[in-house]
Amino acid sequence: MTLIRNTYQEIIHRLFRGDDRLLLIIAGSIAGVCSGIAAVVLRLSLEAVLEWLHHFRHFWWAFALPAVGAVASSFFLNKVVKEGAGHGVPEVIYAVSRYGGLLRFRSSFSRLISSFLTIGSGGSAGPEAPVVMSGSAIGSNIAKFFHLNDRQRITLVGCGTAGAIASIFNAPIAGLVFSIEVILGEWKFVNIIPIAIAAVAGAEVSHAIIPEQVIFNHQPFETGFNDIWGSICLALFAAMISVFFTRVLRQSGKLAKRIELPLWIKAAIGGCTVGLISMGMPVVLGEGYHYIQMMISEEFSLSIFLVLVAVLAKIVATSLTLGWGGSGGIFAPCLVIGSLTGVLFHKGLMALFPGAGCASEGAYALLGMTGLISGVMQAPLTGIFLIVEITGGYEAILPLILVSSIASTLSHYIEPASFYFKELIERGQFLRPGTDARILSDLNISELIETDMITVTDNRMFRDLIDILKTTEQDVFPVIGSQSGNYEGLIQISAIRKFALDPGMYDMIFVSQVMDSTLQTASLENDIQEIIDMMNTNRVDHIPVVENDRFIGMIKKTKILDLYRQELIMQTISH
Amino acid sequence: MELSVADMSNYLGVTPDTIKRWLKQGKLPVSKKGQTITFRRKDLENWARKNQIKLDFSKAAVKTEEANPRGENELVSLVQAVERAGVFPGIPGNDTSEVFESAIAGMGFVPETFKSDLLSRLLEREAALSTGIGNGIAIPHPRVQPEYIESPAVLIGYPREPLAYNALDGKAVSVLFFLLCPDLKNHLHLLSVISFCLRNDSFVSFLKSGPKTADLLEKVGLLEQTYSI
């Protein structure tokens, strides 16, 4: 009996604990399925509510609909679930790099509901970032359920993200690539397989519930040699639009922060403005997939001037929706702006060179989408695979790669941080694995502090210190007040060497006379980065840690270096 | 603005060899003009911002050896300190307290209002532990620096009668070095110099012979030149 039990335990250990690949694959596919369902639910309910609200669009008060949605969404996020507005992707990236992918359970549904309210009522935003947030929170909570460690939890967050993107676009490769390129930031063998499986699981769920294969159907594109020149120019144009879009989005958010009004009033102002814009330019409404389909199948008949206005209107509407309290992502707006950009470019090209043997307007709409996705997210692979998968347009792969790489490179050149990362970089929270900032943020003071230090009281004679010196290798001595017990200063051997060699001084001076009381001290709240900065500005190798005037311990530069190196090795090993 | 390899090594706090290795490995944004290597400040700023590297081009960032971060004053020599306070032969008084009082009364550089405070500080220090270092010599000084004194001063005093001082070797004290410094750094330095001088036996016997002020200063000056620790 014991033999059977032991064998069973051994098998379980070998399969799941010793090597966690199987465990991650199983947990990852569960995460993929769950987040896939979440994504499908959001997509179907959005379709339903847009259909239902369509009947009210022609009333004069319809402009207020997005305002109602935005107010409800910001009320829900701030008061009910108490989470910040915005799209949530930077929060997921930060959670992955700082807290081992720890996300709250409520995040797995909060953004779904808020973005449903925002987008369903007509706000200009996309459902993808909310499902990313929700998928990653699902992955994180599945990891919690299985009692997994940080590294495994991060993989599951990636699985949830991949499943969500794969499901909402029915695009498994895009899900995989987005998850690794944007969310995790490192291509590791152990991550790729579970995430790939989760992506496929997500896509299968979506496929099972909504049978249609690709989101955007189109006629086969015929691309020729001339389109290479066309794509290069389009890529440059799309990069400009990307940078412009990113900047307008950020400025709008900053402006909203500066205005001191209750959140719901801001959301109402943003929503009403979007509603008013939509009166003249219905293309700005909602996630806009319907219009993308029209553009790809070349049923979109606006003049070149109106298309330009539409591009600007969509950019402004998205900035007002997301910056002023609405909830949703920039994926779908990027696709809409991208296809409008492509159409605009094609119309301009046709006007200038009527005889140019270029591909159709639909093909350029496709290329424009790639340009915008790659330019705004600075994730070229995501741009390529997403567009290929959602349109099934493999025949245009060469121009797609060209547009994607040029647009992402150029926008990276102008704006070094992508839309997702910029916020994190500004807050000092961009901590990719293996970087200095990441290693320093992972180290804690408690791991570095040396607490078993010999201290001396300030009323002792110098001779007493010399006697202590003879018995220890310690080279700095914290001085403690004899009355108060407080930290008073620090004695460094290098500073007292001169007096230590002169026995005539031993009975002449007190310990308190040779201590350095001007030295900056750290507290337990300081992070390692701040402590290293202190060491560099004061040019010292030791920093005493003092809390409520009490000496806690010392932090030494040599110790930081030791641990830093070990941490670097640990963070960069392949599992 | 253009920077050289030497400038860069200053700003980043590494040796020029390290800068050259980083250049070879393609880690720094460089603009070459033929053989000379220069860095454009704007390029570097962009590069630093992109890679979250702190790069401070202000002058404070350049490490200079002579920079004194705490703004402490220069050290005073023992000769200067003795010149300031002088030599006081035949100090009247029967015990430590009286001798100190008369000595302080003769110190012109101590403001009148603080004289009683200085006396109590000196006596307090003696109470904690005698400053008699043996061989008939003592170095009375306050434990807390008298900040009302303008600059470091050492008064060499001879009590009229050898003074029972509770010294380490029990001998009566015939020479007193009153050491008064407004700051700790000079205090420790002068204490160390005095201790150094007193290790020289011929100086000690010369000191005890009660020489003229000028001769004493000259001797101290010569001896101080050999001071080294």
PDB file of N, CA and C in Angstrom, chain A residues 45-114:
ATOM      1  N   SER A  45     -22.070  40.789 -26.014  1.00  0.00           N
ATOM      2  CA  SER A  45     -22.961  41.759 -25.379  1.00  0.00           C
ATOM      3  C   SER A  45     -22.801  43.137 -26.013  1.00  0.00           C
ATOM      4  N   LEU A  46     -21.589  43.457 -26.458  1.00  0.00           N
ATOM      5  CA  LEU A  46     -21.402  44.733 -27.156  1.00  0.00           C
ATOM      6  C   LEU A  46     -22.202  44.761 -28.448  1.00  0.00           C
ATOM      7  N   GLU A  47     -22.131  43.659 -29.171  1.00  0.00           N
ATOM      8  CA  GLU A  47     -22.880  43.599 -30.432  1.00  0.00           C
ATOM      9  C   GLU A  47     -24.365  43.781 -30.175  1.00  0.00           C
ATOM     10  N   ALA A  48     -24.840  43.118 -29.099  1.00  0.00           N
ATOM     11  CA  ALA A  48     -26.267  43.183 -28.793  1.00  0.00           C
ATOM     12  C   ALA A  48     -26.686  44.600 -28.428  1.00  0.00           C
ATOM     13  N   VAL A  49     -25.906  45.253 -27.576  1.00  0.00           N
ATOM     14  CA  VAL A  49     -26.327  46.576 -27.106  1.00  0.00           C
ATOM     15  C   VAL A  49     -26.203  47.605 -28.235  1.00  0.00           C
ATOM     16  N   LEU A  50     -25.205  47.435 -29.090  1.00  0.00           N
ATOM     17  CA  LEU A  50     -25.081  48.380 -30.210  1.00  0.00           C
ATOM     18  C   LEU A  50     -26.277  48.235 -31.147  1.00  0.00           C
ATOM     19  N   GLU A  51     -26.670  46.998 -31.346  1.00  0.00           N
ATOM     20  CA  GLU A  51     -27.832  46.716 -32.174  1.00  0.00           C
ATOM     21  C   GLU A  51     -29.080  47.373 -31.579  1.00  0.00           C
ATOM     22  N   TRP A  52     -29.236  47.200 -30.257  1.00  0.00           N
ATOM     23  CA  TRP A  52     -30.422  47.698 -29.566  1.00  0.00           C
ATOM     24  C   TRP A  52     -30.444  49.222 -29.582  1.00  0.00           C
ATOM     25  N   LEU A  53     -29.273  49.831 -29.315  1.00  0.00           N
ATOM     26  CA  LEU A  53     -29.213  51.291 -29.252  1.00  0.00           C
ATOM     27  C   LEU A  53     -29.302  51.934 -30.635  1.00  0.00           C
ATOM     28  N   HIS A  54     -29.082  51.134 -31.679  1.00  0.00           N
ATOM     29  CA  HIS A  54     -29.079  51.670 -33.026  1.00  0.00           C
ATOM     30  C   HIS A  54     -30.398  52.378 -33.348  1.00  0.00           C
ATOM     31  N   HIS A  55     -31.503  51.867 -32.746  1.00  0.00           N
ATOM     32  CA  HIS A  55     -32.813  52.444 -33.023  1.00  0.00           C
ATOM     33  C   HIS A  55     -32.960  53.839 -32.438  1.00  0.00           C
ATOM     34  N   PHE A  56     -32.120  54.140 -31.442  1.00  0.00           N
ATOM     35  CA  PHE A  56     -32.272  55.459 -30.797  1.00  0.00           C
ATOM     36  C   PHE A  56     -31.321  56.500 -31.377  1.00  0.00           C
ATOM     37  N   ARG A  57     -30.459  56.075 -32.289  1.00  0.00           N
ATOM     38  CA  ARG A  57     -29.417  56.976 -32.769  1.00  0.00           C
ATOM     39  C   ARG A  57     -29.959  58.204 -33.492  1.00  0.00           C
ATOM     40  N   HIS A  58     -31.139  58.109 -34.085  1.00  0.00           N
ATOM     41  CA  HIS A  58     -31.607  59.227 -34.882  1.00  0.00           C
ATOM     42  C   HIS A  58     -32.331  60.272 -34.040  1.00  0.00           C
ATOM     43  N   PHE A  59     -32.571  59.994 -32.720  1.00  0.00           N
ATOM     44  CA  PHE A  59     -33.208  61.015 -31.883  1.00  0.00           C
ATOM     45  C   PHE A  59     -32.224  62.141 -31.600  1.00  0.00           C
ATOM     46  N   TRP A  60     -32.783  63.329 -31.325  1.00  0.00           N
ATOM     47  CA  TRP A  60     -31.897  64.481 -31.106  1.00  0.00           C
ATOM     48  C   TRP A  60     -31.045  64.314 -29.861  1.00  0.00           C
ATOM     49  N   TRP A  61     -31.549  63.560 -28.857  1.00  0.00           N
ATOM     50  CA  TRP A  61     -30.812  63.436 -27.587  1.00  0.00           C
ATOM     51  C   TRP A  61     -29.783  62.316 -27.625  1.00  0.00           C
ATOM     52  N   ALA A  62     -29.611  61.724 -28.794  1.00  0.00           N
ATOM     53  CA  ALA A  62     -28.697  60.575 -28.870  1.00  0.00           C
ATOM     54  C   ALA A  62     -27.260  60.974 -28.539  1.00  0.00           C
ATOM     55  N   PHE A  63     -26.959  62.292 -28.728  1.00  0.00           N
ATOM     56  CA  PHE A  63     -25.570  62.702 -28.465  1.00  0.00           C
ATOM     57  C   PHE A  63     -25.190  62.477 -26.998  1.00  0.00           C
ATOM     58  N   ALA A  64     -26.208  62.415 -26.115  1.00  0.00           N
ATOM     59  CA  ALA A  64     -25.922  62.263 -24.685  1.00  0.00           C
ATOM     60  C   ALA A  64     -25.679  60.806 -24.307  1.00  0.00           C
ATOM     61  N   LEU A  65     -25.977  59.884 -25.230  1.00  0.00           N
ATOM     62  CA  LEU A  65     -25.806  58.462 -24.890  1.00  0.00           C
ATOM     63  C   LEU A  65     -24.378  58.123 -24.443  1.00  0.00           C
ATOM     64  N   PRO A  66     -23.353  58.530 -25.208  1.00  0.00           N
ATOM     65  CA  PRO A  66     -21.996  58.193 -24.750  1.00  0.00           C
ATOM     66  C   PRO A  66     -21.691  58.800 -23.383  1.00  0.00           C
ATOM     67  N   ALA A  67     -22.302  59.970 -23.100  1.00  0.00           N
ATOM     68  CA  ALA A  67     -22.072  60.596 -21.795  1.00  0.00           C
ATOM     69  C   ALA A  67     -22.642  59.737 -20.688  1.00  0.00           C
ATOM     70  N   VAL A  68     -23.862  59.232 -20.907  1.00  0.00           N
ATOM     71  CA  VAL A  68     -24.479  58.359 -19.896  1.00  0.00           C
ATOM     72  C   VAL A  68     -23.596  57.143 -19.651  1.00  0.00           C
ATOM     73  N   GLY A  69     -23.117  56.544 -20.731  1.00  0.00           N
ATOM     74  CA  GLY A  69     -22.254  55.365 -20.605  1.00  0.00           C
ATOM     75  C   GLY A  69     -20.974  55.685 -19.872  1.00  0.00           C
ATOM     76  N   ALA A  70     -20.352  56.808 -20.234  1.00  0.00           N
ATOM     77  CA  ALA A  70     -19.069  57.155 -19.620  1.00  0.00           C
ATOM     78  C   ALA A  70     -19.246  57.440 -18.138  1.00  0.00           C
ATOM     79  N   VAL A  71     -20.342  58.146 -17.792  1.00  0.00           N
ATOM     80  CA  VAL A  71     -20.594  58.443 -16.378  1.00  0.00           C
ATOM     81  C   VAL A  71     -20.814  57.146 -15.609  1.00  0.00           C
ATOM     82  N   ALA A  72     -21.633  56.261 -16.171  1.00  0.00           N
ATOM     83  CA  ALA A  72     -21.895  54.987 -15.499  1.00  0.00           C
ATOM     84  C   ALA A  72     -20.594  54.210 -15.339  1.00  0.00           C
ATOM     85  N   SER A  73     -19.773  54.229 -16.393  1.00  0.00           N
ATOM     86  CA  SER A  73     -18.523  53.473 -16.363  1.00  0.00           C
ATOM     87  C   SER A  73     -17.576  54.029 -15.312  1.00  0.00           C
ATOM     88  N   SER A  74     -17.447  55.357 -15.251  1.00  0.00           N
ATOM     89  CA  SER A  74     -16.495  55.912 -14.283  1.00  0.00           C
ATOM     90  C   SER A  74     -17.031  55.757 -12.869  1.00  0.00           C
ATOM     91  N   PHE A  75     -18.366  55.845 -12.720  1.00  0.00           N
ATOM     92  CA  PHE A  75     -18.962  55.608 -11.396  1.00  0.00           C
ATOM     93  C   PHE A  75     -18.681  54.171 -10.944  1.00  0.00           C
ATOM     94  N   PHE A  76     -18.887  53.242 -11.877  1.00  0.00           N
ATOM     95  CA  PHE A  76     -18.674  51.828 -11.535  1.00  0.00           C
ATOM     96  C   PHE A  76     -17.225  51.572 -11.134  1.00  0.00           C
ATOM     97  N   LEU A  77     -16.275  52.104 -11.938  1.00  0.00           N
ATOM     98  CA  LEU A  77     -14.857  51.841 -11.666  1.00  0.00           C
ATOM     99  C   LEU A  77     -14.412  52.483 -10.361  1.00  0.00           C
ATOM    100  N   ASN A  78     -14.845  53.729 -10.139  1.00  0.00           N
ATOM    101  CA  ASN A  78     -14.323  54.465  -8.987  1.00  0.00           C
ATOM    102  C   ASN A  78     -15.036  54.135  -7.691  1.00  0.00           C
ATOM    103  N   LYS A  79     -16.352  53.954  -7.768  1.00  0.00           N
ATOM    104  CA  LYS A  79     -17.097  53.785  -6.525  1.00  0.00           C
ATOM    105  C   LYS A  79     -17.385  52.329  -6.211  1.00  0.00           C
ATOM    106  N   VAL A  80     -17.680  51.530  -7.213  1.00  0.00           N
ATOM    107  CA  VAL A  80     -18.090  50.165  -6.925  1.00  0.00           C
ATOM    108  C   VAL A  80     -16.885  49.250  -6.767  1.00  0.00           C
ATOM    109  N   VAL A  81     -16.006  49.204  -7.787  1.00  0.00           N
ATOM    110  CA  VAL A  81     -14.867  48.298  -7.659  1.00  0.00           C
ATOM    111  C   VAL A  81     -13.594  49.030  -7.239  1.00  0.00           C
ATOM    112  N   LYS A  82     -13.655  50.355  -7.218  1.00  0.00           N
ATOM    113  CA  LYS A  82     -12.517  51.176  -6.767  1.00  0.00           C
ATOM    114  C   LYS A  82     -11.233  50.850  -7.534  1.00  0.00           C
ATOM    115  N   GLU A  83     -11.287  51.018  -8.829  1.00  0.00           N
ATOM    116  CA  GLU A  83     -10.082  50.876  -9.644  1.00  0.00           C
ATOM    117  C   GLU A  83      -9.927  52.130 -10.479  1.00  0.00           C
ATOM    118  N   GLY A  84      -8.719  52.389 -10.944  1.00  0.00           N
ATOM    119  CA  GLY A  84      -8.458  53.586 -11.734  1.00  0.00           C
ATOM    120  C   GLY A  84      -9.056  53.467 -13.115  1.00  0.00           C
ATOM    121  N   ALA A  85      -9.300  54.613 -13.765  1.00  0.00           N
ATOM    122  CA  ALA A  85      -9.804  54.588 -15.136  1.00  0.00           C
ATOM    123  C   ALA A  85      -8.665  54.212 -16.075  1.00  0.00           C
ATOM    124  N   GLY A  86      -8.892  54.359 -17.381  1.00  0.00           N
ATOM    125  CA  GLY A  86      -7.841  54.043 -18.339  1.00  0.00           C
ATOM    126  C   GLY A  86      -7.996  52.630 -18.854  1.00  0.00           C
ATOM    127  N   HIS A  87      -6.996  52.191 -19.609  1.00  0.00           N
ATOM    128  CA  HIS A  87      -7.191  50.923 -20.310  1.00  0.00           C
ATOM    129  C   HIS A  87      -6.633  49.716 -19.583  1.00  0.00           C
ATOM    130  N   GLY A  88      -5.721  49.920 -18.617  1.00  0.00           N
ATOM    131  CA  GLY A  88      -5.317  48.808 -17.774  1.00  0.00           C
ATOM    132  C   GLY A  88      -4.089  48.035 -18.221  1.00  0.00           C
ATOM    133  N   VAL A  89      -3.668  48.212 -19.481  1.00  0.00           N
ATOM    134  CA  VAL A  89      -2.506  47.432 -19.924  1.00  0.00           C
ATOM    135  C   VAL A  89      -1.231  47.795 -19.147  1.00  0.00           C
ATOM    136  N   PRO A  90      -0.924  49.098 -18.929  1.00  0.00           N
ATOM    137  CA  PRO A  90       0.261  49.402 -18.117  1.00  0.00           C
ATOM    138  C   PRO A  90       0.197  48.785 -16.720  1.00  0.00           C
ATOM    139  N   GLU A  91      -1.003  48.735 -16.148  1.00  0.00           N
ATOM    140  CA  GLU A  91      -1.144  48.149 -14.817  1.00  0.00           C
ATOM    141  C   GLU A  91      -0.780  46.669 -14.836  1.00  0.00           C
ATOM    142  N   VAL A  92      -1.202  45.987 -15.911  1.00  0.00           N
ATOM    143  CA  VAL A  92      -0.861  44.565 -16.016  1.00  0.00           C
ATOM    144  C   VAL A  92       0.649  44.400 -16.165  1.00  0.00           C
ATOM    145  N   ILE A  93       1.261  45.231 -17.025  1.00  0.00           N
ATOM    146  CA  ILE A  93       2.712  45.128 -17.223  1.00  0.00           C
ATOM    147  C   ILE A  93       3.442  45.386 -15.907  1.00  0.00           C
ATOM    148  N   TYR A  94       2.960  46.378 -15.167  1.00  0.00           N
ATOM    149  CA  TYR A  94       3.611  46.702 -13.898  1.00  0.00           C
ATOM    150  C   TYR A  94       3.435  45.561 -12.895  1.00  0.00           C
ATOM    151  N   ALA A  95       2.233  45.004 -12.846  1.00  0.00           N
ATOM    152  CA  ALA A  95       1.995  43.888 -11.920  1.00  0.00           C
ATOM    153  C   ALA A  95       2.908  42.715 -12.260  1.00  0.00           C
ATOM    154  N   VAL A  96       3.109  42.489 -13.559  1.00  0.00           N
ATOM    155  CA  VAL A  96       3.973  41.389 -13.975  1.00  0.00           C
ATOM    156  C   VAL A  96       5.414  41.633 -13.523  1.00  0.00           C
ATOM    157  N   SER A  97       5.896  42.876 -13.724  1.00  0.00           N
ATOM    158  CA  SER A  97       7.305  43.096 -13.431  1.00  0.00           C
ATOM    159  C   SER A  97       7.565  43.345 -11.958  1.00  0.00           C
ATOM    160  N   ARG A  98       6.568  43.855 -11.238  1.00  0.00           N
ATOM    161  CA  ARG A  98       6.849  44.234  -9.854  1.00  0.00           C
ATOM    162  C   ARG A  98       6.301  43.220  -8.841  1.00  0.00           C
ATOM    163  N   TYR A  99       5.097  42.744  -9.074  1.00  0.00           N
ATOM    164  CA  TYR A  99       4.460  41.897  -8.066  1.00  0.00           C
ATOM    165  C   TYR A  99       4.272  40.464  -8.541  1.00  0.00           C
ATOM    166  N   GLY A 100       5.106  40.027  -9.450  1.00  0.00           N
ATOM    167  CA  GLY A 100       4.992  38.652  -9.909  1.00  0.00           C
ATOM    168  C   GLY A 100       3.638  38.341 -10.522  1.00  0.00           C
ATOM    169  N   GLY A 101       3.045  39.336 -11.172  1.00  0.00           N
ATOM    170  CA  GLY A 101       1.778  39.104 -11.876  1.00  0.00           C
ATOM    171  C   GLY A 101       0.569  39.034 -10.970  1.00  0.00           C
ATOM    172  N   LEU A 102       0.691  39.553  -9.752  1.00  0.00           N
ATOM    173  CA  LEU A 102      -0.430  39.486  -8.820  1.00  0.00           C
ATOM    174  C   LEU A 102      -1.493  40.513  -9.204  1.00  0.00           C
ATOM    175  N   LEU A 103      -2.699  40.044  -9.490  1.00  0.00           N
ATOM    176  CA  LEU A 103      -3.796  40.944  -9.838  1.00  0.00           C
ATOM    177  C   LEU A 103      -5.015  40.564  -9.018  1.00  0.00           C
ATOM    178  N   ARG A 104      -5.846  41.565  -8.751  1.00  0.00           N
ATOM    179  CA  ARG A 104      -7.011  41.285  -7.911  1.00  0.00           C
ATOM    180  C   ARG A 104      -8.072  40.514  -8.692  1.00  0.00           C
ATOM    181  N   PHE A 105      -8.872  39.762  -7.958  1.00  0.00           N
ATOM    182  CA  PHE A 105      -9.887  38.964  -8.625  1.00  0.00           C
ATOM    183  C   PHE A 105     -10.900  39.867  -9.317  1.00  0.00           C
ATOM    184  N   ARG A 106     -11.222  40.993  -8.656  1.00  0.00           N
ATOM    185  CA  ARG A 106     -12.263  41.846  -9.227  1.00  0.00           C
ATOM    186  C   ARG A 106     -11.822  42.440 -10.572  1.00  0.00           C
ATOM    187  N   SER A 107     -10.500  42.506 -10.808  1.00  0.00           N
ATOM    188  CA  SER A 107     -10.039  43.008 -12.102  1.00  0.00           C
ATOM    189  C   SER A 107     -10.480  42.105 -13.237  1.00  0.00           C
ATOM    190  N   SER A 108     -10.827  40.859 -12.913  1.00  0.00           N
ATOM    191  CA  SER A 108     -11.175  39.950 -13.997  1.00  0.00           C
ATOM    192  C   SER A 108     -12.557  40.261 -14.578  1.00  0.00           C
ATOM    193  N   PHE A 109     -13.356  41.052 -13.874  1.00  0.00           N
ATOM    194  CA  PHE A 109     -14.649  41.412 -14.487  1.00  0.00           C
ATOM    195  C   PHE A 109     -14.891  42.921 -14.518  1.00  0.00           C
ATOM    196  N   SER A 110     -14.142  43.692 -13.665  1.00  0.00           N
ATOM    197  CA  SER A 110     -14.457  45.121 -13.547  1.00  0.00           C
ATOM    198  C   SER A 110     -14.355  45.838 -14.890  1.00  0.00           C
ATOM    199  N   ARG A 111     -13.258  45.580 -15.620  1.00  0.00           N
ATOM    200  CA  ARG A 111     -13.071  46.299 -16.884  1.00  0.00           C
ATOM    201  C   ARG A 111     -14.059  45.836 -17.942  1.00  0.00           C
ATOM    202  N   LEU A 112     -14.472  44.584 -17.838  1.00  0.00           N
ATOM    203  CA  LEU A 112     -15.455  44.105 -18.810  1.00  0.00           C
ATOM    204  C   LEU A 112     -16.725  44.942 -18.695  1.00  0.00           C
ATOM    205  N   ILE A 113     -17.172  45.148 -17.438  1.00  0.00           N
ATOM    206  CA  ILE A 113     -18.424  45.877 -17.237  1.00  0.00           C
ATOM    207  C   ILE A 113     -18.253  47.348 -17.611  1.00  0.00           C
ATOM    208  N   SER A 114     -17.146  47.958 -17.140  1.00  0.00           N
ATOM    209  CA  SER A 114     -16.989  49.391 -17.414  1.00  0.00           C
ATOM    210  C   SER A 114     -16.819  49.644 -18.908  1.00  0.00           C
TER     211      SER A 114
END
